[in-house]
Short mmCIF file of C-alpha atoms in Angstrom, two decimals:
data_model
loop_
_atom_site.label_atom_id
_atom_site.label_comp_id
_atom_site.label_asym_id
_atom_site.label_seq_id
_atom_site.Cartn_x
_atom_site.Cartn_y
_atom_site.Cartn_z
CA MET A 191 49.02 215.82 254.91
CA THR A 192 49.40 213.05 257.50
CA GLY A 193 51.45 209.94 256.91
CA ALA A 194 50.26 206.79 258.65
CA VAL A 195 52.30 203.61 258.91
CA LEU A 196 50.08 200.64 259.69
CA ALA A 197 52.05 198.34 261.98
CA GLY A 198 49.39 196.31 263.74
CA GLY A 199 49.74 193.08 261.78
CA LYS A 200 50.49 189.68 263.28
CA SER A 201 53.48 188.86 261.00
CA LEU A 202 52.48 185.19 260.86
CA ARG A 203 54.52 184.37 257.74
CA PHE A 204 57.55 186.22 259.08
CA GLY A 205 57.52 184.32 262.38
CA LYS A 206 58.02 187.41 264.58
CA ASN A 207 57.07 191.09 264.55
CA LYS A 208 58.57 192.15 261.23
CA ALA A 209 57.95 195.85 261.92
CA LEU A 210 60.72 195.68 264.54
CA GLU A 211 63.13 193.66 262.38
CA VAL A 212 66.42 195.53 262.00
CA VAL A 213 67.70 195.55 258.44
CA GLY A 214 70.52 197.73 257.25
CA GLY A 215 70.73 199.36 260.68
CA MET A 216 67.09 200.43 260.79
CA ARG A 217 63.82 198.74 261.75
CA LEU A 218 61.28 198.23 258.98
CA VAL A 219 58.80 200.49 260.76
CA GLU A 220 61.44 203.24 260.99
CA ARG A 221 62.18 202.88 257.27
CA SER A 222 58.48 203.32 256.54
CA VAL A 223 58.25 206.40 258.76
CA GLN A 224 61.35 207.96 257.21
CA SER A 225 60.08 207.31 253.70
CA LEU A 226 56.87 209.29 254.38
CA ARG A 227 58.50 212.30 256.04
CA PRO A 228 59.42 214.18 252.83
CA PHE A 229 55.75 214.19 251.76
CA CYS A 230 53.85 214.52 255.03
CA ASP A 231 53.60 217.27 257.62
CA HIS A 232 52.97 214.72 260.36
CA VAL A 233 53.72 210.98 260.50
CA MET A 234 52.17 208.51 262.96
CA ILE A 235 52.31 204.77 263.52
CA VAL A 236 49.00 202.94 264.02
CA VAL A 237 49.45 199.83 266.19
CA ASN A 238 47.62 197.44 268.48
CA ASP A 239 50.32 197.35 271.19
CA LEU A 240 51.86 200.76 271.94
CA SER A 241 54.50 199.35 274.30
CA LEU A 242 56.45 197.75 271.45
CA TYR A 243 57.05 201.11 269.74
CA LEU A 244 57.48 203.64 272.56
CA GLU A 245 61.22 204.14 272.04
CA LEU A 246 60.85 205.17 268.39
CA GLY A 247 60.00 208.78 269.21
CA VAL A 248 57.19 208.81 266.64
CA PRO A 249 53.55 209.60 267.51
CA LEU A 250 51.70 206.35 268.18
CA VAL A 251 47.99 205.72 267.88
CA ARG A 252 46.29 202.55 269.10
CA ASP A 253 43.63 201.04 266.86
CA ILE A 254 40.27 202.47 267.95
CA ILE A 255 38.56 199.18 267.14
CA PRO A 256 41.15 196.45 267.75
CA HIS A 257 41.65 193.42 265.54
CA GLN A 258 39.95 194.81 262.44
CA GLY A 259 43.02 194.50 260.24
CA PRO A 260 44.17 197.26 257.90
CA LEU A 261 40.63 198.65 257.57
CA GLY A 262 40.60 199.37 261.30
CA GLY A 263 44.08 200.90 261.04
CA LEU A 264 42.96 203.15 258.19
CA TYR A 265 39.89 204.23 260.16
CA THR A 266 42.07 205.08 263.17
CA ALA A 267 44.55 207.02 261.04
CA LEU A 268 41.79 209.10 259.47
CA LEU A 269 40.19 209.78 262.87
CA PHE A 270 43.44 211.00 264.41
CA SER A 271 44.77 212.90 261.41
CA GLU A 272 45.26 216.62 261.84
CA TYR A 273 44.88 216.99 258.09
CA GLU A 274 42.24 216.23 255.48
CA TRP A 275 44.46 213.72 253.64
CA VAL A 276 46.29 210.66 254.95
CA PHE A 277 48.98 208.79 253.02
CA VAL A 278 48.66 205.23 254.30
CA LYS A 279 51.55 202.83 254.05
CA ALA A 280 51.99 199.29 255.33
CA THR A 281 55.05 198.82 257.50
CA ASP A 282 56.12 195.86 255.38
CA MET A 283 56.33 198.07 252.28
CA PRO A 284 59.20 200.23 253.53
CA LEU A 285 60.35 201.87 250.29
CA ILE A 286 59.06 204.90 248.43
CA VAL A 287 60.14 206.10 245.03
CA PRO A 288 59.56 209.86 245.46
CA GLN A 289 58.14 210.34 241.97
CA VAL A 290 55.46 207.70 242.60
CA ALA A 291 54.42 209.37 245.86
CA GLU A 292 54.27 212.71 244.03
CA LEU A 293 52.13 211.16 241.28
CA ILE A 294 49.65 209.84 243.86
CA ILE A 295 49.55 213.09 245.83
CA GLY A 296 49.19 215.17 242.69
CA ALA A 297 46.13 213.21 241.54
CA ARG A 298 43.97 213.86 244.62
CA GLN A 299 41.93 216.85 243.42
CA GLY A 300 38.26 215.88 243.14
CA PHE A 301 38.68 212.41 244.69
CA ASP A 302 38.36 210.70 248.09
CA VAL A 303 40.92 207.95 247.45
CA VAL A 304 43.97 207.80 245.19
CA VAL A 305 45.22 204.26 244.87
CA PRO A 306 47.76 202.60 242.59
CA MET A 307 46.94 199.41 240.75
CA ILE A 308 49.08 196.38 240.08
CA GLY A 309 47.53 194.81 237.04
CA ASP A 310 43.80 194.77 237.76
CA PHE A 311 44.20 194.93 241.55
CA PHE A 312 44.26 197.90 243.90
CA GLU A 313 47.17 198.41 246.31
CA PRO A 314 45.22 199.95 249.22
CA LEU A 315 48.15 199.99 251.64
CA PHE A 316 50.17 202.49 249.61
CA ALA A 317 47.43 205.00 248.95
CA LEU A 318 45.97 208.37 249.79
CA TYR A 319 42.67 208.73 251.67
CA ASN A 320 40.53 211.75 252.52
CA ARG A 321 38.71 212.10 255.84
CA ARG A 322 35.45 212.12 253.85
CA CYS A 323 35.85 208.32 253.81
CA LEU A 324 35.30 208.04 257.58
CA PRO A 325 31.50 207.50 257.61
CA VAL A 326 31.68 204.91 254.84
CA ILE A 327 34.47 203.02 256.60
CA ALA A 328 32.57 203.19 259.91
CA ARG A 329 29.54 201.55 258.27
CA GLN A 330 31.77 198.87 256.75
CA LEU A 331 33.35 198.13 260.14
CA GLU A 332 29.84 197.53 261.53
CA THR A 333 29.23 194.85 258.89
CA PRO A 334 30.60 191.43 259.89
CA GLY A 335 33.00 189.92 257.37
CA GLU A 336 33.58 193.17 255.45
CA ARG A 337 37.20 193.92 256.37
CA GLN A 338 38.76 194.37 252.93
CA ILE A 339 39.61 198.02 252.44
CA ILE A 340 38.62 198.01 248.78
CA HIS A 341 35.00 197.12 249.59
CA PHE A 342 34.19 200.74 250.43
CA TYR A 343 35.77 202.07 247.21
CA LYS A 344 32.50 201.73 245.28
CA LYS A 345 30.90 204.24 247.71
CA VAL A 346 33.50 207.02 247.30
CA ARG A 347 35.29 208.80 244.46
CA VAL A 348 38.39 206.77 243.60
CA LYS A 349 41.24 207.77 241.32
CA SER A 350 43.23 204.72 240.29
CA ILE A 351 46.81 205.08 239.17
CA ARG A 352 47.28 202.46 236.47
CA GLU A 353 50.39 200.31 236.55
CA GLU A 354 51.68 201.72 233.27
CA GLU A 355 51.64 205.20 234.85
CA TRP A 356 53.65 204.41 237.98
CA ARG A 357 55.93 201.84 236.24
CA ARG A 358 57.43 204.68 234.19
CA LEU A 359 58.66 206.14 237.49
CA ASP A 360 59.36 202.88 239.35
CA PRO A 361 60.20 200.18 236.77
CA GLU A 362 61.18 197.64 239.45
CA GLY A 363 58.04 198.19 241.54
CA ALA A 364 60.11 199.01 244.63
CA CYS A 365 57.24 200.92 246.26
CA PHE A 366 55.11 197.79 246.25
CA ARG A 367 57.67 195.25 247.42
CA ASN A 368 56.32 193.49 250.51
CA ILE A 369 58.46 191.99 253.22
CA ASN A 370 56.39 188.99 254.31
CA THR A 371 59.09 186.41 255.07
CA PRO A 372 62.77 186.53 256.06
CA ALA A 373 63.56 185.37 252.50
CA ASP A 374 61.96 188.58 251.17
CA LEU A 375 64.67 190.58 252.96
CA SER A 376 67.36 188.84 250.96
CA GLU A 377 65.48 189.53 247.71
CA VAL A 378 65.74 193.28 248.36
CA GLY A 379 69.37 192.90 249.47
CA TRP A 380 68.84 193.73 253.15
CA THR A 381 70.30 190.61 254.75
#
């Protein structure tokens, strides 16, 4: 399985590139990479600007179709994956509760996407995708204004992990905690 950290965002609310923000002695992007390593045979970072991440010593892949948001990053990760499955993770969601990752990975048989839900909403940037999704994503990328990842879900086999399932393993929702502003760092105790 490949792990893919999507780090191509603009970090507008954070005010600077949050992926490179050092917290607790480690950059957010490094935390995300490290969190995927126990579950993935190979981990890559998908970015728009390779030069910002060269010193990390992690395989880097530039977005094939730039400026398409997370959908473009997912497409790139699936294209470059050595494996059938890709565990996609946003760089601003740097934590993993191992049991939640194992729940997601263990539910993949017979599906193309395994995605947790928070209430009635999918969390597509902490999810598992099969390379079978590539043609559907490619068609969506050709359609102007269709950049939300979840739009292609109705065309593939999706296994949703309900909140009550993953909450038993991660009561605080640590896996889904986003770092969008500097204030969010203090909420997780990293300042």
